[in-house]
Tab-separated table of C-alpha atoms in Angstrom:
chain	number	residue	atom	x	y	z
H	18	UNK	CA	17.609	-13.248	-22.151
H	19	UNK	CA	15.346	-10.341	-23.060
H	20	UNK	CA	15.397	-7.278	-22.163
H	21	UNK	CA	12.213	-6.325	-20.050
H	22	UNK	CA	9.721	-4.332	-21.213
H	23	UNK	CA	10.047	-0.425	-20.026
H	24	UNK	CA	7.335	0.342	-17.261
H	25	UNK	CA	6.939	-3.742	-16.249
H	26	UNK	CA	7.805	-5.122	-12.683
H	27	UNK	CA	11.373	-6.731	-14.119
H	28	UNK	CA	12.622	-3.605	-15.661
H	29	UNK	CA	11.439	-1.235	-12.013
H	30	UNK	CA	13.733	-3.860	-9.917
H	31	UNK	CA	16.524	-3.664	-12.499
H	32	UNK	CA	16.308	0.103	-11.581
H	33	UNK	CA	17.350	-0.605	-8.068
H	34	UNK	CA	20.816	0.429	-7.305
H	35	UNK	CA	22.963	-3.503	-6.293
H	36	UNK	CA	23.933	-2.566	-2.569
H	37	UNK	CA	26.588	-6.002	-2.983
H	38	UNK	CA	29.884	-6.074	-3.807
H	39	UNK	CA	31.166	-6.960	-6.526
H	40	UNK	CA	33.152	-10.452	-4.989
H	41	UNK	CA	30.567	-13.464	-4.727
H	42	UNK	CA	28.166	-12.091	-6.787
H	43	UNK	CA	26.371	-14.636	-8.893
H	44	UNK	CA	23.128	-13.729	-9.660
H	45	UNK	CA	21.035	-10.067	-10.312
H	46	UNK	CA	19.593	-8.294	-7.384
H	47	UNK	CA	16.371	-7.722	-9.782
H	48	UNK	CA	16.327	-11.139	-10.350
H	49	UNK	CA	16.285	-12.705	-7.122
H	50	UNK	CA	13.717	-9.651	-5.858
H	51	UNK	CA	11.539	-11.189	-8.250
H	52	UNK	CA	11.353	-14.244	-7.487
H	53	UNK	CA	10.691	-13.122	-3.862
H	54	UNK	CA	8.235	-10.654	-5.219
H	55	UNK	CA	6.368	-14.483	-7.031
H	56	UNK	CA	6.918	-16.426	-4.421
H	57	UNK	CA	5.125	-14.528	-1.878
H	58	UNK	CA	2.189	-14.539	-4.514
H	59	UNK	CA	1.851	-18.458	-4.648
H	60	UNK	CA	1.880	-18.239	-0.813
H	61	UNK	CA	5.116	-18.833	0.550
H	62	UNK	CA	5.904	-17.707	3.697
H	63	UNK	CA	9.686	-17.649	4.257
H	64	UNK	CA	13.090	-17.447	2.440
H	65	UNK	CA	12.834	-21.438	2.562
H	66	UNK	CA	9.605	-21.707	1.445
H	67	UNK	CA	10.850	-18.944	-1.733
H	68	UNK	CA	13.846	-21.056	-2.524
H	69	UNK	CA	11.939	-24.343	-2.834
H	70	UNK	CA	9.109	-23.014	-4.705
H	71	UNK	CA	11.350	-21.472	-6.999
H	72	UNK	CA	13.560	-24.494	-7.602
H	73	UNK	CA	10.436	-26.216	-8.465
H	74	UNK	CA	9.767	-24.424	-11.516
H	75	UNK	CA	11.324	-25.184	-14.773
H	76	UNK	CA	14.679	-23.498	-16.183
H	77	UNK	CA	12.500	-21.053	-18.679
H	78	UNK	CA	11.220	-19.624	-15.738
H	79	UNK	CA	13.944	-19.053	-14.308
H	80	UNK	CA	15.705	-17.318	-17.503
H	81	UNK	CA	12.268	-15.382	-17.962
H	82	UNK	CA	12.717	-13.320	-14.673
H	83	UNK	CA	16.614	-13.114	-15.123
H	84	UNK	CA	18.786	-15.809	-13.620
H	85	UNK	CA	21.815	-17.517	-16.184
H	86	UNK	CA	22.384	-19.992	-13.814
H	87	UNK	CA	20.239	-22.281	-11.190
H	88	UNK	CA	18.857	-19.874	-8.588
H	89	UNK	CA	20.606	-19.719	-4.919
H	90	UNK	CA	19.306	-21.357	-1.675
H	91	UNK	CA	17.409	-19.826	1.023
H	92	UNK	CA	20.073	-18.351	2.538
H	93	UNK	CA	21.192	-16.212	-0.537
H	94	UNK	CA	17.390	-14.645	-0.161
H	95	UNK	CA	17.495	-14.383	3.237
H	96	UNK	CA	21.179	-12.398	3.015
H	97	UNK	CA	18.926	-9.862	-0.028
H	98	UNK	CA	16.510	-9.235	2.321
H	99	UNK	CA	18.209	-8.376	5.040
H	100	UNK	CA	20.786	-5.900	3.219
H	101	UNK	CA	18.079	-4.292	1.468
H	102	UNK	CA	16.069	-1.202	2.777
H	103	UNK	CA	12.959	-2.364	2.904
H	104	UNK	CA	11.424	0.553	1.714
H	105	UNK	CA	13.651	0.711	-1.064
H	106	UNK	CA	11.723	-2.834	-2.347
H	107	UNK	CA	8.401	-0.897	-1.540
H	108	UNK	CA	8.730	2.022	-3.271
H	109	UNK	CA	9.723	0.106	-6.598
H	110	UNK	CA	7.022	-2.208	-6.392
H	111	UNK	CA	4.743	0.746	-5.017
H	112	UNK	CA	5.566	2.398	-8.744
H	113	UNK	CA	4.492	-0.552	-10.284
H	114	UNK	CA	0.880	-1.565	-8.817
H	115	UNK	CA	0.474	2.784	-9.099
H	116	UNK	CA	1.156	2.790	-12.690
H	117	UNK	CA	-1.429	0.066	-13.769
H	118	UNK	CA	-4.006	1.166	-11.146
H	119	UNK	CA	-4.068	5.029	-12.479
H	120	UNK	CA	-7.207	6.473	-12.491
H	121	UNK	CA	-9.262	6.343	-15.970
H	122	UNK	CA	-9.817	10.119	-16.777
H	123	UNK	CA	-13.863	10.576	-16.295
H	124	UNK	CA	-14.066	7.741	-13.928
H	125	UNK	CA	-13.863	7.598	-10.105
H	126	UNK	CA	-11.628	4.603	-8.898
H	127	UNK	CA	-12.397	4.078	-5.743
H	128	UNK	CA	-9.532	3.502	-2.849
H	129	UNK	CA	-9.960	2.319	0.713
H	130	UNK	CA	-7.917	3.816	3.916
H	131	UNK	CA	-8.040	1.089	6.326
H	132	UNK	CA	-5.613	-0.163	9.113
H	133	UNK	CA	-4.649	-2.927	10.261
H	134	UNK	CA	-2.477	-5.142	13.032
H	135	UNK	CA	-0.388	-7.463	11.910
H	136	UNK	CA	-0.932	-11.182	13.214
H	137	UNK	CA	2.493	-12.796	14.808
H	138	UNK	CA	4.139	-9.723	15.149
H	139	UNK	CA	3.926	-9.132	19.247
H	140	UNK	CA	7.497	-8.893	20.850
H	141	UNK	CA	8.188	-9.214	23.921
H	142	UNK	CA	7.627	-6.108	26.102
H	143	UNK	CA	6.401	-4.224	22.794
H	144	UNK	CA	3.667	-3.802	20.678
H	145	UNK	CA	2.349	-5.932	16.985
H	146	UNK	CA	3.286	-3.939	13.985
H	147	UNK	CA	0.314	-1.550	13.004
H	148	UNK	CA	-0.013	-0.987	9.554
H	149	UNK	CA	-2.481	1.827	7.397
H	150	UNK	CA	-2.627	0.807	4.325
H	151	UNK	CA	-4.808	2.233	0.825
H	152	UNK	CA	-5.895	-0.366	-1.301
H	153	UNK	CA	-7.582	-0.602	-4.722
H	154	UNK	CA	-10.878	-1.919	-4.210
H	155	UNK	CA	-11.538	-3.128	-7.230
H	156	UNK	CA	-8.218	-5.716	-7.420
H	157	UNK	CA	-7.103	-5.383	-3.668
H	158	UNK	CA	-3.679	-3.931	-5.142
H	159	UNK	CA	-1.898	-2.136	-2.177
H	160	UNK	CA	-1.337	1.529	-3.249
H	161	UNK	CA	0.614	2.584	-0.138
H	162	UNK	CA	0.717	1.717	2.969
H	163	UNK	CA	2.859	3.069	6.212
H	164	UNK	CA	3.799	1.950	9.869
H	165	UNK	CA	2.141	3.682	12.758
H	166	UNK	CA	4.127	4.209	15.649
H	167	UNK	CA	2.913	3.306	18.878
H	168	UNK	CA	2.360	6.892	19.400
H	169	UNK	CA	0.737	7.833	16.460
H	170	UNK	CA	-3.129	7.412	15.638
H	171	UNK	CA	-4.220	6.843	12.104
H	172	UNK	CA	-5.833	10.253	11.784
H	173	UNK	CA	-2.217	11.920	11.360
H	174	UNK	CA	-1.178	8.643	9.656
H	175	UNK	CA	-3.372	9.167	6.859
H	176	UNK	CA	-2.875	12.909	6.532
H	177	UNK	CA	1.131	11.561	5.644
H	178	UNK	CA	-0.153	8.918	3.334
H	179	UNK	CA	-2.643	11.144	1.435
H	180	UNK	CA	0.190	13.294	0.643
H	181	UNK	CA	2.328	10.118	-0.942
H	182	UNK	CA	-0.246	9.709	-3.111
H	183	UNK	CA	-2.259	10.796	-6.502
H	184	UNK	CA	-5.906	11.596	-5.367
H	185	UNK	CA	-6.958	13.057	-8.793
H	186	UNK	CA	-9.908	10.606	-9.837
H	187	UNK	CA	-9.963	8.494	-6.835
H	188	UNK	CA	-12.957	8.034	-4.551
H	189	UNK	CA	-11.431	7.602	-0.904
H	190	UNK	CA	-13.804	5.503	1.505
H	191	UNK	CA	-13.320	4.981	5.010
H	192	UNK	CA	-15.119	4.641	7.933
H	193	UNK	CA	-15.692	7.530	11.051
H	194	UNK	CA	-12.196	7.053	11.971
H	195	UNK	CA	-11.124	9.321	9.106
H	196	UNK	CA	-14.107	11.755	9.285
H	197	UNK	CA	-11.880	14.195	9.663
H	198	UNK	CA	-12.140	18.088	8.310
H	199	UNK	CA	-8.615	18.168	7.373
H	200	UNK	CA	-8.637	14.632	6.075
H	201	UNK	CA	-11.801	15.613	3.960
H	202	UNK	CA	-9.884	18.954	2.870
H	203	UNK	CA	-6.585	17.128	1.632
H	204	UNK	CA	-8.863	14.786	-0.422
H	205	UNK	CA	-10.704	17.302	-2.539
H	206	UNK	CA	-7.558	19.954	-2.657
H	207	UNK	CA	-6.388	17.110	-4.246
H	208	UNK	CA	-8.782	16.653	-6.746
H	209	UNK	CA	-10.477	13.721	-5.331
H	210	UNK	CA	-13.650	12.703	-3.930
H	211	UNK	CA	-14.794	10.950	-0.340
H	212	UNK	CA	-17.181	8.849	1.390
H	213	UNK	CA	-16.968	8.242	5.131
H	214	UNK	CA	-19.349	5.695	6.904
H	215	UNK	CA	-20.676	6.897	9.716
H	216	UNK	CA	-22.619	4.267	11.990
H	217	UNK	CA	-24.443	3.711	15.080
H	218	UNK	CA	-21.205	2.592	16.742
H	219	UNK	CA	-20.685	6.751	17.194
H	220	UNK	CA	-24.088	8.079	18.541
H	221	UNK	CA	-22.740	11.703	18.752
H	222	UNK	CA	-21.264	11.918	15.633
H	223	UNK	CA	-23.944	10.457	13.098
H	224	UNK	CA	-26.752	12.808	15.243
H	225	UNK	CA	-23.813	15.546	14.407
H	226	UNK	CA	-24.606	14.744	10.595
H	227	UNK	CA	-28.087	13.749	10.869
H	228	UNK	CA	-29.185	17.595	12.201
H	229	UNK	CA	-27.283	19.135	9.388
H	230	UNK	CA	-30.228	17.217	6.785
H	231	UNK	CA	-32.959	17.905	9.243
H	232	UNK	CA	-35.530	20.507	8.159
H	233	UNK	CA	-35.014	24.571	8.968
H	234	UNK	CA	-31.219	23.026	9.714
H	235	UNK	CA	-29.875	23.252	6.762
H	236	UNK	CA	-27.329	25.955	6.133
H	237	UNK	CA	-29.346	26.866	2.693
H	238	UNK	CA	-32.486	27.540	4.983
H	239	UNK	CA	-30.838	28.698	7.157
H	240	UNK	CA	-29.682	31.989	5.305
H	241	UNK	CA	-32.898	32.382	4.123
H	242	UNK	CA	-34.565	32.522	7.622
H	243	UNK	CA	-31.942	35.298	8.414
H	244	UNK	CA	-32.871	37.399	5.340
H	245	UNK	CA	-36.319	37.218	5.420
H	246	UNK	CA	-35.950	38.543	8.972
């Protein structure tokens, strides 16, 4: 089997510390991640669905991504997944997608803040999972991405995930949610730039903007009024 190439998805997951013991342990944590990791990008929803897909696939495969011997059943994935922080799984595969969507020096690459409620995820007496997540626009890559308490709105949600992040030559776009001062601030302290779309769907807020462009409103002509008086 070959050793994985330094700074690709196989050798970040090797990199995660093996929470099992050592008794019953047949195959590599970094292994079996990634074939959860490919399953869930062919579409399979569930550790059954995982386990099947992968079973399908031919015996180079399987060496490729590092088993020695034919991958577990569903419950073996199911057993990973529930041992394993889950942010521990995010933040290696967080590194990854963050390393080959760096910003190109003299380029803006621009990054969305949107959130989102997740569908199927209402419990009884409680509320859906809310997620804010940044994406890539250009490939839809997930740069990071954070659960919102019930409590929290996403204005202090993204000030949090701003900070987890490298801003430097990224264009952040959102909508007037995040037309923020100290969301704006963070940004460019940064080093990066914004864009916040402001529509009809907040009367007060786009005439707020509007008067600031209007003539003798301006804060240029505005000092000049005051020294020519």
């Amino acid at each position: 089997m070959k050793v994985p190439a330094a700074g690709s998805l196989l050798a970040i997951l090797a990199a995660i510390p093996d929470y099992r013991g050592r008794k019953g342990r047949r195959h590599s944590l970094a292994a079996m991640l990634a074939a959860i990791i490919c399953g869930l990008l062919t579409g399979a929803k569930g550790c059954t669905a995982i386990a099947q897909w992968l079973h399908d696939q031919e015996p180079e495969f399987w060496h490729s991504i590092g088993f020695t011997r034919k991958p577990p059943t569903s419950n073996c994935f199911r057993d990973v997944l529930l041992g394993l922080p889950p942010e521990t799984l995010e933040n290696a595969v967080r590194a990854w997608v963050t390393e080959y969507l760096a910003a190109v020096p003299g380029e803006l690459r621009p990054v969305a803040l949107d959130g989102k409620t997740l569908c199927g995820t209402l419990q009884p007496h409680g509320q859906s999972i809310h997620l804010l997540a940044m994406f890539d626009t250009a490939t839809g890559g997930v740069i990071a991405q954070a659960r919102m308490p019930g409590h929290t709105n996403e204005h202090k949600a993204a000030m949090r995930l701003l900070r987890s992040v490298v801003l430097k030559g990224r264009l952040v776009t959102g909508d007037a949610m995040f037309c923020q001062r100290d969301i704006c601030r963070e940004i460019t302290d940064s080093g990066g730039d914004y864009l916040v779309a402001v529509k009809d769907n907040q009367p007060e807020l786009k005439e707020t903007i509007e008067s600031e462009f209007r003539s003798g409103r301006s804060p240029l002509q505005r000092t000049r009024s005051a020294t020519a008086a």
